[in-house]
Coordinates of C-alpha atoms and ligand atoms in Angstrom, one line a residue:
X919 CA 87.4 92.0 98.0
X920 CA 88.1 91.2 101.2
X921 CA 92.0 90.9 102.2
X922 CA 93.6 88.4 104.3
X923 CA 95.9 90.1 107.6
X924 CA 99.6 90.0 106.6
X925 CA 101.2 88.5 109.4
X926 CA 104.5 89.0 110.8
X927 CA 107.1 87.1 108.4
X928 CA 106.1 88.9 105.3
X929 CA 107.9 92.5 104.0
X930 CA 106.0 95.5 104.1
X931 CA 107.0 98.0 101.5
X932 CA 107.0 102.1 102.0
X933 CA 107.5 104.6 99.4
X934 CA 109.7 107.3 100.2
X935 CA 112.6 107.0 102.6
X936 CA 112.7 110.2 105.2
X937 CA 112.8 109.9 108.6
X938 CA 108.9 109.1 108.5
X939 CA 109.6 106.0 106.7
X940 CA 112.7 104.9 108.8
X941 CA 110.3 105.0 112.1
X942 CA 107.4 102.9 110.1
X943 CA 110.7 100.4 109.1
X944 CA 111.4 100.4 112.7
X945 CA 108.1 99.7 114.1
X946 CA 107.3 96.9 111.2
X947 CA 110.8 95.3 112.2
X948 CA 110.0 95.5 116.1
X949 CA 106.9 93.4 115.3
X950 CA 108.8 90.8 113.3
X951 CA 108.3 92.0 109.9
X952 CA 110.8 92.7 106.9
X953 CA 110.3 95.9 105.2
X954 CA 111.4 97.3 101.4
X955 CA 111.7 101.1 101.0
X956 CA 111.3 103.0 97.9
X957 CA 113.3 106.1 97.5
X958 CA 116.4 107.2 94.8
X959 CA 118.7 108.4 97.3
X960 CA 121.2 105.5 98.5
X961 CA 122.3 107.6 101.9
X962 CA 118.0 108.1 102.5
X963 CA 117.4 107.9 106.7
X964 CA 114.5 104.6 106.0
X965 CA 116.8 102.8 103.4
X966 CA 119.7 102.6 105.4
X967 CA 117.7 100.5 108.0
X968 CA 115.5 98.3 106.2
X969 CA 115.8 95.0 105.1
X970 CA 115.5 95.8 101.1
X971 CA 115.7 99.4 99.4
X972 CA 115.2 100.1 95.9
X973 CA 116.8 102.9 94.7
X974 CA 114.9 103.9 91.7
X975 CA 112.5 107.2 90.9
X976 CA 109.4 107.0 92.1
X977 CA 108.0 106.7 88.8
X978 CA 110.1 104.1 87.8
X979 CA 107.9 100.8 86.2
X980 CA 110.7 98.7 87.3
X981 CA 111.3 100.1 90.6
X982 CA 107.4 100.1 91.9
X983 CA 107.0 96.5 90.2
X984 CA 110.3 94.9 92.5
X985 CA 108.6 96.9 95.3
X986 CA 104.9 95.0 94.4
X987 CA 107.0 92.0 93.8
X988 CA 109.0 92.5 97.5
X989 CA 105.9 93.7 99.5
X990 CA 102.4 92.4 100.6
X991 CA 101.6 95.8 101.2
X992 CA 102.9 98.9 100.7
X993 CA 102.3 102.7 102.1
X994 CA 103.8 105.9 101.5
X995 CA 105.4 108.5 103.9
X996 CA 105.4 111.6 101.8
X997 CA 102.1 113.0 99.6
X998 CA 104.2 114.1 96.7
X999 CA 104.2 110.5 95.8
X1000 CA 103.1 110.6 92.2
X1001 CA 99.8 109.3 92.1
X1002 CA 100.0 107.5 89.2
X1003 CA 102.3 105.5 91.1
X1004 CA 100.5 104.3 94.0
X1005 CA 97.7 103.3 91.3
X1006 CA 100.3 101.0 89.6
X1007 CA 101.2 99.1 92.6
X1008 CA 97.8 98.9 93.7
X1009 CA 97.2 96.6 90.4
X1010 CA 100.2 94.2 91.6
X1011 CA 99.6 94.7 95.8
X1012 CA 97.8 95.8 98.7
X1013 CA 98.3 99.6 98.9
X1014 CA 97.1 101.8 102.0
X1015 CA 95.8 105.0 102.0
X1016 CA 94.3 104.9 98.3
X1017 CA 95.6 107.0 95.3
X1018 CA 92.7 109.2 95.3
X1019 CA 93.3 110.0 99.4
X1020 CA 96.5 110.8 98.5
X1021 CA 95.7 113.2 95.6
X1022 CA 93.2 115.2 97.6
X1023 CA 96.2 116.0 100.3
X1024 CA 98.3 116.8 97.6
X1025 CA 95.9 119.6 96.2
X1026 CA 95.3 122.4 98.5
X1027 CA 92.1 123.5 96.5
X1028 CA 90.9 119.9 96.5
X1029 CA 91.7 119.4 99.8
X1030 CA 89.5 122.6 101.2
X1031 CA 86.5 120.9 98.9
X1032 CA 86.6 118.1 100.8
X1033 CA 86.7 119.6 103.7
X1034 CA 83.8 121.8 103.1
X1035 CA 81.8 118.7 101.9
X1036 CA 82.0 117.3 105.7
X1037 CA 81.1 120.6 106.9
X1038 CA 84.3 121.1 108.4
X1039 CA 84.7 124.7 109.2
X1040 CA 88.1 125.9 106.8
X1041 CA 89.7 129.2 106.2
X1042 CA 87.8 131.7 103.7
X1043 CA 89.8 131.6 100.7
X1044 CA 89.8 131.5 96.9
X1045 CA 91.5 129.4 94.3
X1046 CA 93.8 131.3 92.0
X1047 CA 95.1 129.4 88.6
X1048 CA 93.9 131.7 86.4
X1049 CA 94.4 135.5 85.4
X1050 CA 90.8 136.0 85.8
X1051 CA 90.7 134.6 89.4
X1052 CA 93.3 136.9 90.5
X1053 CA 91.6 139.7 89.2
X1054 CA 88.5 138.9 90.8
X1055 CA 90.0 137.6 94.0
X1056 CA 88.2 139.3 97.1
X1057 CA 89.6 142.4 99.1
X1058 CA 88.3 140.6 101.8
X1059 CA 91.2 137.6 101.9
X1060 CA 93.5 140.8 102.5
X1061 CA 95.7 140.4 104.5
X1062 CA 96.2 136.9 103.5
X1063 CA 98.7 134.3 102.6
X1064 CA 98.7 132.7 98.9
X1065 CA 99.9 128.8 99.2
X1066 CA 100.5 126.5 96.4
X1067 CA 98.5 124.3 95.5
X1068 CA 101.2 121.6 95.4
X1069 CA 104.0 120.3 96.9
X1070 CA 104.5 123.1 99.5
X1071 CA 105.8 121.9 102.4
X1072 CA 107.2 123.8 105.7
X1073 CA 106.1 127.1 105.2
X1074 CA 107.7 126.6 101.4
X1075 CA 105.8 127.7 98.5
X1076 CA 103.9 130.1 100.6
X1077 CA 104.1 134.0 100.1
X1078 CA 102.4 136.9 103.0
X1079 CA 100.0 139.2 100.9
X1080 CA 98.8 142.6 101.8
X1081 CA 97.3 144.4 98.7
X1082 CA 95.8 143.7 95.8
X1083 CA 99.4 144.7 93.8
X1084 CA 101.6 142.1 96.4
X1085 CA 98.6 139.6 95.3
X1086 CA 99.1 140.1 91.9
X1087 CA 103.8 140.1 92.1
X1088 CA 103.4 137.1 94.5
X1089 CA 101.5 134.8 92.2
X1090 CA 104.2 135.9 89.8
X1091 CA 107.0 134.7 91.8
X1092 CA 105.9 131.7 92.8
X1093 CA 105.6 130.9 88.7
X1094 CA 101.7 131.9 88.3
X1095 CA 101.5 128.3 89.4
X1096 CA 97.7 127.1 90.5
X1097 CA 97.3 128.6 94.2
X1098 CA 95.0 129.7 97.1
X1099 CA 94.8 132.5 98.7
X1100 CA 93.6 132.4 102.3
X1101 CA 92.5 135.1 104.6
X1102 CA 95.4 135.5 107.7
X1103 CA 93.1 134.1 110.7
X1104 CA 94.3 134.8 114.3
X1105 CA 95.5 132.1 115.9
X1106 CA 95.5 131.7 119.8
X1107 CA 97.4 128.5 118.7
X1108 CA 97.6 124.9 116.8
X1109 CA 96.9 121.2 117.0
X1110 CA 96.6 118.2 115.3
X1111 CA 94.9 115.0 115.6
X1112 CA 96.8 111.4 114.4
X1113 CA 94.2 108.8 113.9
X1114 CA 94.3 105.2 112.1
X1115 CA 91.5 104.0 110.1
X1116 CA 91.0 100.2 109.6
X1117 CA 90.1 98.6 105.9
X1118 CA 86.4 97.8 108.2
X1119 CA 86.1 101.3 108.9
X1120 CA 87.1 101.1 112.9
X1121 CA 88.7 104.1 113.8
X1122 CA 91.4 105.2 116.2
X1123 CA 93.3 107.8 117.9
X1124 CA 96.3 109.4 119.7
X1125 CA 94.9 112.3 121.9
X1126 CA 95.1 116.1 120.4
X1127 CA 98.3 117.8 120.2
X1128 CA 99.4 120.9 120.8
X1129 CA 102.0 122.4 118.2
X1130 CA 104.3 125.8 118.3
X1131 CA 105.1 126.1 114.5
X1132 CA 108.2 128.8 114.2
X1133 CA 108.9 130.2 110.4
X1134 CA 106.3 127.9 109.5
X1135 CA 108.2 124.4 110.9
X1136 CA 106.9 122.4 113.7
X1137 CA 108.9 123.3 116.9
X1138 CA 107.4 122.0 119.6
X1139 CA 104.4 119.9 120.3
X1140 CA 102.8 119.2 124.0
X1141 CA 100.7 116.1 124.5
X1142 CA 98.4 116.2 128.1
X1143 CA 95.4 116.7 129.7
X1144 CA 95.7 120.3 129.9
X1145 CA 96.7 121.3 126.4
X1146 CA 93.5 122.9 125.6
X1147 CA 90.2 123.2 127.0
X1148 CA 88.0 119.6 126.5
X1149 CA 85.7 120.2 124.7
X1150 CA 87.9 121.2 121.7
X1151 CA 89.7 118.2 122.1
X1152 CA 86.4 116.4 121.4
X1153 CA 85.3 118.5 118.2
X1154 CA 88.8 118.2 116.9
X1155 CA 89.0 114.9 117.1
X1156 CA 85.0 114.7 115.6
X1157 CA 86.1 117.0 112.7
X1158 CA 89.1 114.4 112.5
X1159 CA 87.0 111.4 111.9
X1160 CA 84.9 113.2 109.7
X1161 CA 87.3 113.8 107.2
X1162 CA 88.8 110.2 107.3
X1163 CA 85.4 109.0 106.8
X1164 CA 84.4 111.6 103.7
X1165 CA 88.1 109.6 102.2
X1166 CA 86.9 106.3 103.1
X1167 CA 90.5 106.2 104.7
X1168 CA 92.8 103.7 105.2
X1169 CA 95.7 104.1 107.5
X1170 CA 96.9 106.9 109.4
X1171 CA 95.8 110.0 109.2
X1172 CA 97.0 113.9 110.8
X1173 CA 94.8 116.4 110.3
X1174 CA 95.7 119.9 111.6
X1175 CA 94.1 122.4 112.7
X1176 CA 93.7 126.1 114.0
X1177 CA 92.3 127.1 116.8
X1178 CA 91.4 131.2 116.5
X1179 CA 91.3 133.9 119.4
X1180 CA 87.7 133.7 119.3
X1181 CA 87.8 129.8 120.2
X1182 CA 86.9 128.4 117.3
X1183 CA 87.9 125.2 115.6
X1184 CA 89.4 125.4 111.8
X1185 CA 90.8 122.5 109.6
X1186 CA 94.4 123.8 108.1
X1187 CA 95.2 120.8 106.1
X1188 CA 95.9 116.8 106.2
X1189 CA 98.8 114.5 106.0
X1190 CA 98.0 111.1 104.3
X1191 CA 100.5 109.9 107.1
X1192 CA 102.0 109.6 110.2
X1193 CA 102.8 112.8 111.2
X1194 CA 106.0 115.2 112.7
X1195 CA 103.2 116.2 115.3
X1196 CA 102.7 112.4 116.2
X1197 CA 106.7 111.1 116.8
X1198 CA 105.8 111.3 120.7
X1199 CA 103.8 108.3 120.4
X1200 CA 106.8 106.5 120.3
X1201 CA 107.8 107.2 123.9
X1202 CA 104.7 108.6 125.5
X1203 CA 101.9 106.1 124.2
X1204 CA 101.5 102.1 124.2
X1205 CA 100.5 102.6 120.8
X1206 CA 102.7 104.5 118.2
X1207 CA 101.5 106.5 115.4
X1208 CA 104.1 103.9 113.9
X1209 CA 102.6 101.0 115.1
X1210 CA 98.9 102.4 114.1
X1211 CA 100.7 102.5 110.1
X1212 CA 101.8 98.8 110.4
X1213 CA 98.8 97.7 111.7
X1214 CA 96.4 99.4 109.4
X1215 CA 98.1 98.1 105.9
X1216 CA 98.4 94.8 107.5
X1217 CA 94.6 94.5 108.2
X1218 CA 95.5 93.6 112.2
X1219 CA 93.2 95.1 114.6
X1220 CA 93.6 98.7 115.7
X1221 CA 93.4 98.9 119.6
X1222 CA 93.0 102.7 121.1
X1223 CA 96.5 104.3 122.0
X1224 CA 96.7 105.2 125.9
X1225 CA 99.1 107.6 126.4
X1226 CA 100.8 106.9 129.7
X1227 CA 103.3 109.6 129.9
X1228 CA 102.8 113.4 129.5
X1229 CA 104.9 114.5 126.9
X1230 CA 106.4 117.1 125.1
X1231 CA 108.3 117.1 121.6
X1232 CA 111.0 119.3 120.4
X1233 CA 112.3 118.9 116.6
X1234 CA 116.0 119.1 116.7
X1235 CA 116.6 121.4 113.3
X1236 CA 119.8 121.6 111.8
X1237 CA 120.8 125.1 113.0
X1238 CA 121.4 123.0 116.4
X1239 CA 124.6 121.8 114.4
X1240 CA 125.5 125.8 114.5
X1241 CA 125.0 127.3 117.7
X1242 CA 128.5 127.3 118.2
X1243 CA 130.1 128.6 115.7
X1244 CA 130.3 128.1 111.4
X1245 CA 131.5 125.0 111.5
X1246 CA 128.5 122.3 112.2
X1247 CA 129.0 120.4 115.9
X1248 CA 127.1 118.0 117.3
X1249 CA 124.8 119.5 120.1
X1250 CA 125.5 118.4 123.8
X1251 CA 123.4 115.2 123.6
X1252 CA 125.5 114.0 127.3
X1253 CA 124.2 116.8 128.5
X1254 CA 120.8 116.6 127.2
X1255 CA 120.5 112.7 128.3
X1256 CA 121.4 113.2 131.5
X1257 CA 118.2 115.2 132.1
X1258 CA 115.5 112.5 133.1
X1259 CA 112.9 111.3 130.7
X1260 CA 114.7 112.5 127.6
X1261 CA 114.2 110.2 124.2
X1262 CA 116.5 111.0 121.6
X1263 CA 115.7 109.7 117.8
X1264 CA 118.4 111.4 115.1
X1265 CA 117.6 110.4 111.6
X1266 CA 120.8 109.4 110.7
X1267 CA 121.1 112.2 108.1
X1268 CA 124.8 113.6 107.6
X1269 CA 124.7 117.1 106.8
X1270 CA 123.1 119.4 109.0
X1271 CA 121.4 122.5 107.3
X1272 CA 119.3 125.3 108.6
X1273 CA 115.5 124.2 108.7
X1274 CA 116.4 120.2 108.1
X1275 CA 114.5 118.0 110.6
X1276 CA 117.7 116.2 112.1
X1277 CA 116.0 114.3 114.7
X1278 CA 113.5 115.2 117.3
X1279 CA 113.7 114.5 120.8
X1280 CA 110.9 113.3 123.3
X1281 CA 110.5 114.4 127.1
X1282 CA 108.5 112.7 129.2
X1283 CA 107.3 112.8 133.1
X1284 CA 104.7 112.3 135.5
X1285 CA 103.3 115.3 135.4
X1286 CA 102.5 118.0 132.1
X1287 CA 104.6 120.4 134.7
X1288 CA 107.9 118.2 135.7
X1289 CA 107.8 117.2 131.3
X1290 CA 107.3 121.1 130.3
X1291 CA 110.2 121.9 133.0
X1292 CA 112.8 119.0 131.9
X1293 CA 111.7 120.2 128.0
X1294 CA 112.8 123.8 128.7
X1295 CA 116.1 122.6 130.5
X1296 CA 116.6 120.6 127.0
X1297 CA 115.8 123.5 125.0
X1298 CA 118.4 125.8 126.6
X1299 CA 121.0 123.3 126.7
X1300 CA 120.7 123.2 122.7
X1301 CA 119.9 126.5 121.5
X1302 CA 116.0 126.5 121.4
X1303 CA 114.3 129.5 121.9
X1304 CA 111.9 129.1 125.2
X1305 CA 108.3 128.3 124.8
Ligands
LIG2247 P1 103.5 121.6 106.5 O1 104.9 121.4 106.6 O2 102.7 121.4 107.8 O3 102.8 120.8 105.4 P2 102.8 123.8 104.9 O4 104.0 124.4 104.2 O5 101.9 123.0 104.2 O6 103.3 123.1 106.2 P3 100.7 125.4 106.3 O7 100.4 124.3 107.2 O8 99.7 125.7 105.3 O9 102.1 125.1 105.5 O10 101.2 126.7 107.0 C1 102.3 126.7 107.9 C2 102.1 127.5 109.1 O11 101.8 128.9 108.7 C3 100.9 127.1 109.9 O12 101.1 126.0 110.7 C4 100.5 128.4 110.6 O13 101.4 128.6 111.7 C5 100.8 129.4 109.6 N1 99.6 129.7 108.7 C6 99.2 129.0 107.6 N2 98.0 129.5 107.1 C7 97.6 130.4 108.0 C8 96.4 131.3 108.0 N3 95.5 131.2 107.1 N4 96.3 132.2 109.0 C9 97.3 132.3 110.0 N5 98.4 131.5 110.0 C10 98.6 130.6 109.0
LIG2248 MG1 101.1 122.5 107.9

């Protein structure tokens, strides 16, 4: 069934209300369009912007039917959406990427499948869900790290495993739960690729980034020319639109990968979304990853980003709010803004805690040098560990 383009006018729905989905409300609102957010918690970062917000579970029949009702469209910002519930609105509304995309990112195990069925070089691993898998789980994965296979997020849900016997106590902390184990690779260092993929199959994309993850959180990511040699630009971004493809995706897309001290390329894992990797579109592209999301669910066409700045992203984590002392304080944003090409985005969340993504802010220049020298002044000024 073919789908007429949503136009500006109508609402566009999200589910979930993080900081993700306040920056899709505020490129769907820049463009002329009203927006309804999903998401329980009445203080959420997205529904304190948007035009409606629907404060219900997730899995709530009512909820998701106002939200079909509200939106011609609707997307999610989070994978831990409940499956089940992107299937229900897709009955009542147009609903980009599919439930089935979404479940393979929310499965580690069925998310290395698919990668191995593009023939997408992945980490050697094993699935453990069973007693009998543990047991049988290969010496070779040692030293390795065993993940959930759900809802892990930032490094959570992951334990580091050296022996058979740390195998065996760390699949009983983390509740014996379905996992995988994957061999530790090392890593000369990580990227991602953001792309957008069309309902007509057109694909396109923000160039490859170059992310510093610290305690297993994004800390910094550097968007130029020079980030990394070429021609691993190109087979990241290949391996990219493989995977979209293998999905039959709709929307936009991060997949991240590793790239090893050998050189070569490895998919880590995907986000059915825009991406914490991506928010530099914003400021340094004509085309946000933003923008990409709005465009996609709406069936508008999907011209290439061109990034015009160099750039260079630093998350602003709530142990900013503590750098002087117990008590949380706001970090020297006068300071920080006075430093040229500096793009500030907070989330509007109150309470700062240690690891919480606060905000993040953008830096960008003429040159990958003068942006990497203004980011480091940035990063002193507020308590962020050179780079
Ligand atoms: P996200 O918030 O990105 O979803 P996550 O909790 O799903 O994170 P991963 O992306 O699997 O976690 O891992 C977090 C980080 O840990 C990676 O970015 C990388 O720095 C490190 N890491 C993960 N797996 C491996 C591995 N097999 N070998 C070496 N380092 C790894
Ligand atoms: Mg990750």
């Amino acid at each position: 069934m073919t789908r007429p383009v949503i136009l500006p006018g109508a609402t566009l729905g999200v589910l979930g209300g993080g900081q993700i989905g306040r920056m899709f409300v505020h490129a769907a609102q820049a463009m002329g369009y009203c927006t309804a957010v999903l998401d329980p918690d009445p203080a959420s970062p997205a529904g304190r912007v948007s035009h409606h917000h629907i404060r219900t579970g997730y899995e709530d029949p009512q909820g998701l039917a106002e939200l079909a009702r509200l939106a011609a469209a609707v997307t999610t910002e989070f994978e831990n959406v409940p499956a089940s519930a992107l299937a229900a609105l897709a009955r009542a509304t147009a609903v980009s990427p599919a439930a089935d995309a979404v479940a393979v990112a929310q499965h580690r195990a069925r998310e290395k499948a698919h990668f191995v069925a593009c023939g997408v070089p992945v980490a050697p691993h094993a699935v453990i869900a069973t007693p009998e898998q543990l047991a049988a789980a290969p010496a070779a994965l040692l030293p390795g790290i065993l993940k959930t296979s759900t809802l892990g997020y930032d490094g959570k849900g992951q334990a580091q495993v050296g022996t058979p016997a740390g195998l065996a106590s760390a699949w009983e902390r983390l509740g014996r739960v379905p996992c995988v184990l994957e061999q530790r690779l090392p890593l000369a260092f990580e990227c991602s690729v953001v792309l957008a993929r069309g309902r007509d199959g057109a694909v396109v994309h923000l160039p490859v980034q170059r992310n510093l993850h610290r305690g297993g959180i994004l800390a910094v990511t550097e968007v130029h020319e020079q980030n990394m040699p070429p021609a691993l630009a190109r087979q990241a971004v290949a391996a990219a639109e493989s995977v979209a493809q293998g999905l039959d995706y709709t929307g936009v897309l991060c997949v991240e990968f590793f790239v090893l001290q050998d050189g070569s390329l490895v998919v880590n894992e995907i986000a059915p979304r825009p991406h914490n990797s991506g928010h530099w579109s914003i400021d340094g592209a004509d085309v946000s990853q933003f923008e990409l999301q709005v465009r996609a669910m709406a069936g508008l066409p999907l011209t290439p980003p061109r990034q015009h700045s160099p750039a260079l992203l630093l998350n602003l984590l709530g142990e900013l709010w503590f750098a002087r002392g117990a008590e949380p304080a706001a970090p020297p944003w006068e300071q920080v803004l006075a430093l040229p090409g500096c793009h500030l985005h907070l989330y509007g969340k109150r309470e700062a805690r240690p690891g919480r993504k606060m905000g993040h802010l953008t830096v960008t220049a003429a040159t990958p040098e003068a942006a990497r020298a203004t980011a480091l002044r940035a990063a002193a000024l507020l308590g962020i560990a050179p780079f």
